[in-house]
Amino acid sequence: MIQETEYKKRRDNLSKRLKKDSLCILFSADYKVRSNDTEFPFRQNSNFYYMSGFKEDKSCLVLIKKAKKTKSVLFVAKKDKVQELWNGKRLGAQKAKEQFMVDEVYEYDELNRYLKNYIESTRELYYDFALDYSKVKLLKRYAKGVASFQNVALLIQKSRLIKSNAEVATIKKALSITKQAHHRAMSKSKSVAYEYELQAEIEYIFKRNGAYSDAYTSIVASGNNANTLHYISNDKKIDTNALILIDAGCEYEYYASDITRTIPKSGRFTLAQKELYEMVLKVQLEIISMIKPGVKRSDLQKKAVKLLTKGMIELEILKSPLKKAIKKELYKPYYPHGIGHWMGIDVHDEAPYMTKKSKEIALKKGMVLTIEPGIYLPEDDMKIPKKYRGIGIRIEDDILVTKKGYENLSKGVAKSVEEIEQVSL
């Protein structure tokens, strides 16, 4: 679990990057309407949580930077017995002051009054440019003397690129739960009839182990459904001989996991399925082996394209010389996506891939990214061998960049043909 001292350190580091006589303000998320008067489960704004560790709505973090000192102020929802009867207990200002390492804590209802005073002496105003219009309007109402507006999200996102030891430990905890979930799906594949049954088995393990939310909507795509990259219907009957692409990961204490495995419903890969699967797996292992500080994601992508294209030619999915197939992007209908993405508080972590000068950011110690090559062969594509039609395969792991190389944080999730078949049977 991440300690309050780490959140304070993050605020201190952010403060150093703010200009003198500036005000930085971060708002919590709001509840979102699901239908009529019901709402989706609350999930805190990622940047707000990263800087505060506070999980309630109707809250706000303010940093006031003067020449020699930065003051931190947290606004939280007030204690209200009637509201708490319906919606649950609030921490309240008094306990928030005891728990969080900020200079001052006030009730959220007082924000407007304090905000007016804060902004009047401010030259630079930092806020998240993705704020909804009503909050932007509130800020600018008092900002007559502000010289410039800065997007604080860009500063925070850059910080989120490098994970602390505590963050890595939290991701590992999420992955330990996700490992159990994928292994349960493998062991249950023969006995279920529908995709949603496997989804239920996976998400049961998440919640049973204290991961109350999935990091993204689980994908359980059998047969040709796996050729829809973001397939989330999960409502089809699973053919006896089908492969099932499962892309599912839990969120634990706001940190994501993101794992994809492709498994046979029967517990055994057919020869054609095995040929495709082992080709993709070989590519993934080689790409992972390249990871170390200084390497660029574009290097990994280029290598993945080359290896996957070569594999498709060897399996006669593509009938073209390698260089021509790459130059004309003949592989793209069958491998249309990138090799991976940053991962952290968001499953697609909102951290930059390029510098301000549009130069690609190379890998550094502490970064976490996914590696996920795949191949997608639609059942109605008459150009490819019949035995491969209707098969989609993706294999995805979560990788930490270390001082001299990498650590596969998800290495315990069964991945080879032999491992998957052993867990399945």
GROMACS .gro file of N, CA and C in nm, residues 221-352:
model
  396
  221ALA      N    1  -1.337  -1.348  -2.587
  221ALA     CA    2  -1.374  -1.356  -2.729
  221ALA      C    3  -1.339  -1.493  -2.784
  222SER      N    4  -1.441  -1.571  -2.815
  222SER     CA    5  -1.416  -1.706  -2.868
  222SER      C    6  -1.422  -1.705  -3.020
  223GLY      N    7  -1.343  -1.794  -3.080
  223GLY     CA    8  -1.345  -1.810  -3.225
  223GLY      C    9  -1.321  -1.680  -3.299
  224ASN      N   10  -1.404  -1.654  -3.398
  224ASN     CA   11  -1.388  -1.535  -3.483
  224ASN      C   12  -1.410  -1.404  -3.408
  225ASN      N   13  -1.475  -1.409  -3.291
  225ASN     CA   14  -1.494  -1.287  -3.213
  225ASN      C   15  -1.362  -1.224  -3.171
  226ALA      N   16  -1.257  -1.307  -3.161
  226ALA     CA   17  -1.125  -1.256  -3.122
  226ALA      C   18  -1.066  -1.163  -3.227
  227ASN      N   19  -1.124  -1.162  -3.346
  227ASN     CA   20  -1.075  -1.073  -3.452
  227ASN      C   21  -1.138  -0.935  -3.446
  228THR      N   22  -1.222  -0.912  -3.345
  228THR     CA   23  -1.268  -0.778  -3.310
  228THR      C   24  -1.186  -0.737  -3.189
  229LEU      N   25  -1.098  -0.638  -3.205
  229LEU     CA   26  -0.997  -0.611  -3.102
  229LEU      C   27  -1.057  -0.573  -2.968
  230HIS      N   28  -1.164  -0.494  -2.969
  230HIS     CA   29  -1.226  -0.450  -2.844
  230HIS      C   30  -1.362  -0.517  -2.826
  231TYR      N   31  -1.367  -0.645  -2.848
  231TYR     CA   32  -1.491  -0.722  -2.833
  231TYR      C   33  -1.525  -0.734  -2.684
  232ILE      N   34  -1.639  -0.679  -2.643
  232ILE     CA   35  -1.678  -0.687  -2.502
  232ILE      C   36  -1.821  -0.739  -2.484
  233SER      N   37  -1.883  -0.786  -2.592
  233SER     CA   38  -2.019  -0.840  -2.578
  233SER      C   39  -2.019  -0.963  -2.488
  234ASN      N   40  -1.924  -1.051  -2.511
  234ASN     CA   41  -1.905  -1.170  -2.427
  234ASN      C   42  -2.034  -1.251  -2.410
  235ASP      N   43  -2.113  -1.261  -2.517
  235ASP     CA   44  -2.244  -1.324  -2.504
  235ASP      C   45  -2.265  -1.442  -2.598
  236LYS      N   46  -2.162  -1.486  -2.665
  236LYS     CA   47  -2.177  -1.593  -2.764
  236LYS      C   48  -2.145  -1.731  -2.705
  237LYS      N   49  -2.211  -1.831  -2.762
  237LYS     CA   50  -2.179  -1.969  -2.723
  237LYS      C   51  -2.043  -2.006  -2.778
  238ILE      N   52  -1.964  -2.078  -2.701
  238ILE     CA   53  -1.827  -2.112  -2.738
  238ILE      C   54  -1.825  -2.245  -2.810
  239ASP      N   55  -1.774  -2.244  -2.933
  239ASP     CA   56  -1.763  -2.367  -3.010
  239ASP      C   57  -1.663  -2.462  -2.942
  240THR      N   58  -1.690  -2.589  -2.953
  240THR     CA   59  -1.609  -2.690  -2.884
  240THR      C   60  -1.461  -2.681  -2.919
  241ASN      N   61  -1.430  -2.652  -3.045
  241ASN     CA   62  -1.291  -2.651  -3.090
  241ASN      C   63  -1.230  -2.511  -3.098
  242ALA      N   64  -1.298  -2.413  -3.041
  242ALA     CA   65  -1.254  -2.275  -3.056
  242ALA      C   66  -1.141  -2.239  -2.961
  243LEU      N   67  -1.062  -2.141  -3.004
  243LEU     CA   68  -0.973  -2.071  -2.911
  243LEU      C   69  -1.052  -1.958  -2.845
  244ILE      N   70  -1.011  -1.921  -2.724
  244ILE     CA   71  -1.077  -1.812  -2.652
  244ILE      C   72  -0.970  -1.710  -2.614
  245LEU      N   73  -0.982  -1.590  -2.668
  245LEU     CA   74  -0.891  -1.482  -2.633
  245LEU      C   75  -0.948  -1.410  -2.511
  246ILE      N   76  -0.873  -1.412  -2.402
  246ILE     CA   77  -0.917  -1.350  -2.277
  246ILE      C   78  -0.821  -1.237  -2.242
  247ASP      N   79  -0.871  -1.115  -2.249
  247ASP     CA   80  -0.796  -0.996  -2.213
  247ASP      C   81  -0.863  -0.938  -2.090
  248ALA      N   82  -0.805  -0.963  -1.972
  248ALA     CA   83  -0.870  -0.924  -1.848
  248ALA      C   84  -0.766  -0.897  -1.740
  249GLY      N   85  -0.792  -0.792  -1.663
  249GLY     CA   86  -0.703  -0.758  -1.553
  249GLY      C   87  -0.777  -0.680  -1.447
  250CYS      N   88  -0.743  -0.703  -1.323
  250CYS     CA   89  -0.809  -0.631  -1.215
  250CYS      C   90  -0.736  -0.501  -1.182
  251GLU      N   91  -0.805  -0.417  -1.108
  251GLU     CA   92  -0.746  -0.296  -1.052
  251GLU      C   93  -0.742  -0.315  -0.901
  252TYR      N   94  -0.623  -0.296  -0.844
  252TYR     CA   95  -0.606  -0.311  -0.699
  252TYR      C   96  -0.550  -0.181  -0.643
  253GLU      N   97  -0.623  -0.122  -0.548
  253GLU     CA   98  -0.581   0.006  -0.490
  253GLU      C   99  -0.544   0.106  -0.599
  254TYR      N  100  -0.628   0.111  -0.701
  254TYR     CA  101  -0.618   0.207  -0.812
  254TYR      C  102  -0.508   0.174  -0.912
  255TYR      N  103  -0.438   0.063  -0.898
  255TYR     CA  104  -0.335   0.028  -0.995
  255TYR      C  105  -0.380  -0.092  -1.078
  256ALA      N  106  -0.352  -0.083  -1.208
  256ALA     CA  107  -0.405  -0.177  -1.306
  256ALA      C  108  -0.313  -0.297  -1.326
  257SER      N  109  -0.372  -0.401  -1.379
  257SER     CA  110  -0.300  -0.512  -1.442
  257SER      C  111  -0.365  -0.533  -1.578
  258ASP      N  112  -0.292  -0.591  -1.671
  258ASP     CA  113  -0.344  -0.602  -1.808
  258ASP      C  114  -0.282  -0.726  -1.873
  259ILE      N  115  -0.356  -0.835  -1.873
  259ILE     CA  116  -0.303  -0.963  -1.920
  259ILE      C  117  -0.395  -1.021  -2.028
  260THR      N  118  -0.335  -1.070  -2.135
  260THR     CA  119  -0.410  -1.143  -2.236
  260THR      C  120  -0.349  -1.282  -2.253
  261ARG      N  121  -0.436  -1.380  -2.252
  261ARG     CA  122  -0.399  -1.517  -2.287
  261ARG      C  123  -0.501  -1.570  -2.387
  262THR      N  124  -0.459  -1.660  -2.471
  262THR     CA  125  -0.548  -1.723  -2.569
  262THR      C  126  -0.544  -1.872  -2.544
  263ILE      N  127  -0.659  -1.929  -2.511
  263ILE     CA  128  -0.664  -2.067  -2.462
  263ILE      C  129  -0.763  -2.150  -2.543
  264PRO      N  130  -0.742  -2.281  -2.550
  264PRO     CA  131  -0.838  -2.368  -2.620
  264PRO      C  132  -0.952  -2.410  -2.527
  265LYS      N  133  -1.076  -2.401  -2.575
  265LYS     CA  134  -1.189  -2.443  -2.493
  265LYS      C  135  -1.175  -2.589  -2.452
  266SER      N  136  -1.127  -2.670  -2.544
  266SER     CA  137  -1.119  -2.814  -2.519
  266SER      C  138  -1.008  -2.852  -2.422
  267GLY      N  139  -0.918  -2.757  -2.396
  267GLY     CA  140  -0.802  -2.788  -2.313
  267GLY      C  141  -0.680  -2.828  -2.393
  268ARG      N  142  -0.698  -2.850  -2.523
  268ARG     CA  143  -0.587  -2.889  -2.611
  268ARG      C  144  -0.588  -2.803  -2.737
  269PHE      N  145  -0.472  -2.753  -2.776
  269PHE     CA  146  -0.459  -2.680  -2.902
  269PHE      C  147  -0.462  -2.779  -3.018
  270THR      N  148  -0.532  -2.744  -3.125
  270THR     CA  149  -0.518  -2.820  -3.248
  270THR      C  150  -0.384  -2.787  -3.312
  271LEU      N  151  -0.345  -2.861  -3.412
  271LEU     CA  152  -0.215  -2.837  -3.476
  271LEU      C  153  -0.209  -2.696  -3.535
  272ALA      N  154  -0.314  -2.654  -3.606
  272ALA     CA  155  -0.315  -2.522  -3.668
  272ALA      C  156  -0.313  -2.413  -3.561
  273GLN      N  157  -0.390  -2.430  -3.454
  273GLN     CA  158  -0.391  -2.333  -3.345
  273GLN      C  159  -0.253  -2.322  -3.280
  274LYS      N  160  -0.190  -2.436  -3.262
  274LYS     CA  161  -0.057  -2.440  -3.201
  274LYS      C  162   0.046  -2.370  -3.289
  275GLU      N  163   0.036  -2.389  -3.419
  275GLU     CA  164   0.131  -2.325  -3.511
  275GLU      C  165   0.122  -2.172  -3.499
  276LEU      N  166   0.001  -2.122  -3.499
  276LEU     CA  167  -0.018  -1.977  -3.489
  276LEU      C  168   0.023  -1.925  -3.351
  277TYR      N  169  -0.019  -1.998  -3.249
  277TYR     CA  170   0.009  -1.953  -3.112
  277TYR      C  171   0.159  -1.947  -3.085
  278GLU      N  172   0.231  -2.049  -3.124
  278GLU     CA  173   0.374  -2.052  -3.096
  278GLU      C  174   0.450  -1.951  -3.179
  279MET      N  175   0.398  -1.915  -3.296
  279MET     CA  176   0.459  -1.809  -3.374
  279MET      C  177   0.447  -1.675  -3.300
  280VAL      N  178   0.327  -1.645  -3.248
  280VAL     CA  179   0.306  -1.520  -3.175
  280VAL      C  180   0.387  -1.519  -3.045
  281LEU      N  181   0.390  -1.633  -2.976
  281LEU     CA  182   0.464  -1.641  -2.851
  281LEU      C  183   0.614  -1.619  -2.873
  282LYS      N  184   0.666  -1.677  -2.978
  282LYS     CA  185   0.809  -1.658  -3.010
  282LYS      C  186   0.840  -1.511  -3.032
  283VAL      N  187   0.751  -1.441  -3.101
  283VAL     CA  188   0.769  -1.298  -3.124
  283VAL      C  189   0.766  -1.223  -2.991
  284GLN      N  190   0.668  -1.255  -2.907
  284GLN     CA  191   0.657  -1.184  -2.780
  284GLN      C  192   0.781  -1.201  -2.694
  285LEU      N  193   0.831  -1.323  -2.686
  285LEU     CA  194   0.949  -1.349  -2.604
  285LEU      C  195   1.071  -1.273  -2.655
  286GLU      N  196   1.083  -1.263  -2.786
  286GLU     CA  197   1.197  -1.192  -2.842
  286GLU      C  198   1.185  -1.042  -2.817
  287ILE      N  199   1.065  -0.988  -2.829
  287ILE     CA  200   1.046  -0.845  -2.803
  287ILE      C  201   1.075  -0.813  -2.656
  288ILE      N  202   1.024  -0.896  -2.566
  288ILE     CA  203   1.048  -0.874  -2.423
  288ILE      C  204   1.198  -0.876  -2.393
  289SER      N  205   1.271  -0.965  -2.458
  289SER     CA  206   1.415  -0.976  -2.433
  289SER      C  207   1.492  -0.851  -2.473
  290MET      N  208   1.433  -0.767  -2.557
  290MET     CA  209   1.498  -0.643  -2.603
  290MET      C  210   1.488  -0.530  -2.502
  291ILE      N  211   1.399  -0.544  -2.404
  291ILE     CA  212   1.367  -0.431  -2.317
  291ILE      C  213   1.480  -0.400  -2.220
  292LYS      N  214   1.521  -0.274  -2.221
  292LYS     CA  215   1.622  -0.222  -2.129
  292LYS      C  216   1.624  -0.070  -2.144
  293PRO      N  217   1.684   0.001  -2.049
  293PRO     CA  218   1.691   0.146  -2.061
  293PRO      C  219   1.757   0.189  -2.192
  294GLY      N  220   1.702   0.293  -2.253
  294GLY     CA  221   1.757   0.346  -2.378
  294GLY      C  222   1.686   0.297  -2.503
  295VAL      N  223   1.619   0.183  -2.493
  295VAL     CA  224   1.544   0.130  -2.607
  295VAL      C  225   1.416   0.211  -2.625
  296LYS      N  226   1.373   0.230  -2.748
  296LYS     CA  227   1.250   0.303  -2.777
  296LYS      C  228   1.137   0.208  -2.813
  297ARG      N  229   1.016   0.249  -2.783
  297ARG     CA  230   0.900   0.167  -2.819
  297ARG      C  231   0.892   0.147  -2.969
  298SER      N  232   0.934   0.246  -3.046
  298SER     CA  233   0.932   0.231  -3.192
  298SER      C  234   1.026   0.121  -3.237
  299ASP      N  235   1.138   0.101  -3.163
  299ASP     CA  236   1.229  -0.010  -3.193
  299ASP      C  237   1.158  -0.144  -3.173
  300LEU      N  238   1.083  -0.152  -3.064
  300LEU     CA  239   1.009  -0.275  -3.033
  300LEU      C  240   0.900  -0.299  -3.138
  301GLN      N  241   0.832  -0.192  -3.179
  301GLN     CA  242   0.727  -0.205  -3.279
  301GLN      C  243   0.783  -0.252  -3.413
  302LYS      N  244   0.892  -0.192  -3.457
  302LYS     CA  245   0.953  -0.231  -3.585
  302LYS      C  246   0.995  -0.378  -3.583
  303LYS      N  247   1.053  -0.421  -3.471
  303LYS     CA  248   1.096  -0.560  -3.460
  303LYS      C  249   0.975  -0.654  -3.459
  304ALA      N  250   0.870  -0.615  -3.389
  304ALA     CA  251   0.749  -0.697  -3.385
  304ALA      C  252   0.689  -0.713  -3.524
  305VAL      N  253   0.682  -0.602  -3.598
  305VAL     CA  254   0.629  -0.607  -3.735
  305VAL      C  255   0.713  -0.702  -3.821
  306LYS      N  256   0.842  -0.691  -3.810
  306LYS     CA  257   0.931  -0.775  -3.890
  306LYS      C  258   0.912  -0.923  -3.856
  307LEU      N  259   0.910  -0.954  -3.727
  307LEU     CA  260   0.899  -1.094  -3.684
  307LEU      C  261   0.762  -1.153  -3.716
  308LEU      N  262   0.655  -1.075  -3.692
  308LEU     CA  263   0.521  -1.125  -3.721
  308LEU      C  264   0.501  -1.143  -3.872
  309THR      N  265   0.553  -1.049  -3.949
  309THR     CA  266   0.540  -1.060  -4.095
  309THR      C  267   0.616  -1.183  -4.145
  310LYS      N  268   0.735  -1.202  -4.092
  310LYS     CA  269   0.814  -1.320  -4.129
  310LYS      C  270   0.739  -1.448  -4.093
  311GLY      N  271   0.677  -1.450  -3.975
  311GLY     CA  272   0.599  -1.567  -3.933
  311GLY      C  273   0.479  -1.591  -4.022
  312MET      N  274   0.413  -1.485  -4.064
  312MET     CA  275   0.297  -1.500  -4.154
  312MET      C  276   0.339  -1.553  -4.291
  313ILE      N  277   0.456  -1.513  -4.337
  313ILE     CA  278   0.506  -1.564  -4.466
  313ILE      C  279   0.537  -1.712  -4.454
  314GLU      N  280   0.601  -1.751  -4.345
  314GLU     CA  281   0.636  -1.891  -4.324
  314GLU      C  282   0.513  -1.980  -4.314
  315LEU      N  283   0.404  -1.925  -4.261
  315LEU     CA  284   0.279  -2.001  -4.249
  315LEU      C  285   0.188  -1.983  -4.371
  316GLU      N  286   0.238  -1.912  -4.472
  316GLU     CA  287   0.169  -1.889  -4.600
  316GLU      C  288   0.041  -1.808  -4.584
  317ILE      N  289   0.036  -1.727  -4.478
  317ILE     CA  290  -0.074  -1.632  -4.463
  317ILE      C  291  -0.050  -1.514  -4.557
  318LEU      N  292   0.075  -1.475  -4.567
  318LEU     CA  293   0.118  -1.374  -4.664
  318LEU      C  294   0.203  -1.442  -4.770
  319LYS      N  295   0.183  -1.402  -4.893
  319LYS     CA  296   0.260  -1.460  -5.004
  319LYS      C  297   0.335  -1.347  -5.073
  320SER      N  298   0.446  -1.308  -5.010
  320SER     CA  299   0.522  -1.193  -5.057
  320SER      C  300   0.660  -1.198  -4.994
  321PRO      N  301   0.762  -1.144  -5.061
  321PRO     CA  302   0.892  -1.129  -4.997
  321PRO      C  303   0.879  -1.040  -4.873
  322LEU      N  304   0.964  -1.063  -4.774
  322LEU     CA  305   0.955  -0.995  -4.646
  322LEU      C  306   0.961  -0.842  -4.660
  323LYS      N  307   1.060  -0.792  -4.732
  323LYS     CA  308   1.078  -0.648  -4.744
  323LYS      C  309   0.956  -0.583  -4.809
  324LYS      N  310   0.903  -0.646  -4.912
  324LYS     CA  311   0.786  -0.592  -4.980
  324LYS      C  312   0.664  -0.594  -4.888
  325ALA      N  313   0.648  -0.703  -4.814
  325ALA     CA  314   0.534  -0.715  -4.723
  325ALA      C  315   0.535  -0.607  -4.615
  326ILE      N  316   0.656  -0.573  -4.568
  326ILE     CA  317   0.668  -0.469  -4.466
  326ILE      C  318   0.647  -0.331  -4.529
  327LYS      N  319   0.711  -0.307  -4.642
  327LYS     CA  320   0.701  -0.176  -4.707
  327LYS      C  321   0.558  -0.144  -4.745
  328LYS      N  322   0.484  -0.241  -4.796
  328LYS     CA  323   0.346  -0.218  -4.839
  328LYS      C  324   0.245  -0.245  -4.727
  329GLU      N  325   0.297  -0.276  -4.609
  329GLU     CA  326   0.213  -0.300  -4.490
  329GLU      C  327   0.109  -0.410  -4.516
  330LEU      N  328   0.152  -0.516  -4.582
  330LEU     CA  329   0.060  -0.627  -4.609
  330LEU      C  330   0.019  -0.700  -4.482
  331TYR      N  331   0.098  -0.683  -4.375
  331TYR     CA  332   0.070  -0.746  -4.246
  331TYR      C  333  -0.044  -0.677  -4.172
  332LYS      N  334  -0.071  -0.552  -4.206
  332LYS     CA  335  -0.155  -0.467  -4.122
  332LYS      C  336  -0.298  -0.519  -4.103
  333PRO      N  337  -0.361  -0.580  -4.202
  333PRO     CA  338  -0.495  -0.635  -4.174
  333PRO      C  339  -0.494  -0.742  -4.064
  334TYR      N  340  -0.379  -0.804  -4.043
  334TYR     CA  341  -0.369  -0.915  -3.948
  334TYR      C  342  -0.295  -0.876  -3.819
  335TYR      N  343  -0.229  -0.762  -3.821
  335TYR     CA  344  -0.165  -0.707  -3.701
  335TYR      C  345  -0.176  -0.555  -3.706
  336PRO      N  346  -0.292  -0.502  -3.665
  336PRO     CA  347  -0.318  -0.358  -3.686
  336PRO      C  348  -0.280  -0.267  -3.571
  337HIS      N  349  -0.235  -0.321  -3.458
  337HIS     CA  350  -0.213  -0.235  -3.340
  337HIS      C  351  -0.066  -0.229  -3.300
  338GLY      N  352  -0.040  -0.149  -3.198
  338GLY     CA  353   0.096  -0.133  -3.149
  338GLY      C  354   0.139  -0.247  -3.059
  339ILE      N  355   0.267  -0.247  -3.026
  339ILE     CA  356   0.324  -0.356  -2.947
  339ILE      C  357   0.290  -0.345  -2.799
  340GLY      N  358   0.251  -0.225  -2.754
  340GLY     CA  359   0.218  -0.212  -2.612
  340GLY      C  360   0.196  -0.069  -2.571
  341HIS      N  361   0.174  -0.048  -2.442
  341HIS     CA  362   0.142   0.085  -2.390
  341HIS      C  363   0.188   0.095  -2.245
  342TRP      N  364   0.199   0.220  -2.196
  342TRP     CA  365   0.230   0.240  -2.054
  342TRP      C  366   0.114   0.187  -1.969
  343MET      N  367   0.146   0.146  -1.848
  343MET     CA  368   0.044   0.096  -1.755
  343MET      C  369   0.074   0.145  -1.614
  344GLY      N  370  -0.030   0.178  -1.539
  344GLY     CA  371  -0.012   0.225  -1.402
  344GLY      C  372  -0.145   0.245  -1.335
  345ILE      N  373  -0.173   0.369  -1.291
  345ILE     CA  374  -0.304   0.398  -1.233
  345ILE      C  375  -0.414   0.379  -1.337
  346ASP      N  376  -0.388   0.416  -1.460
  346ASP     CA  377  -0.478   0.382  -1.571
  346ASP      C  378  -0.418   0.263  -1.645
  347VAL      N  379  -0.505   0.177  -1.698
  347VAL     CA  380  -0.452   0.063  -1.771
  347VAL      C  381  -0.375   0.109  -1.895
  348HIS      N  382  -0.425   0.212  -1.963
  348HIS     CA  383  -0.347   0.283  -2.064
  348HIS      C  384  -0.301   0.410  -1.994
  349ASP      N  385  -0.189   0.399  -1.924
  349ASP     CA  386  -0.150   0.506  -1.833
  349ASP      C  387  -0.132   0.637  -1.909
  350GLU      N  388  -0.191   0.742  -1.851
  350GLU     CA  389  -0.189   0.873  -1.917
  350GLU      C  390  -0.054   0.940  -1.894
  351ALA      N  391   0.047   0.886  -1.961
  351ALA     CA  392   0.184   0.938  -1.951
  351ALA      C  393   0.234   0.960  -2.094
  352PRO      N  394   0.325   1.055  -2.111
  352PRO     CA  395   0.366   1.093  -2.248
  352PRO      C  396   0.453   0.988  -2.316
   0.00000   0.00000   0.00000
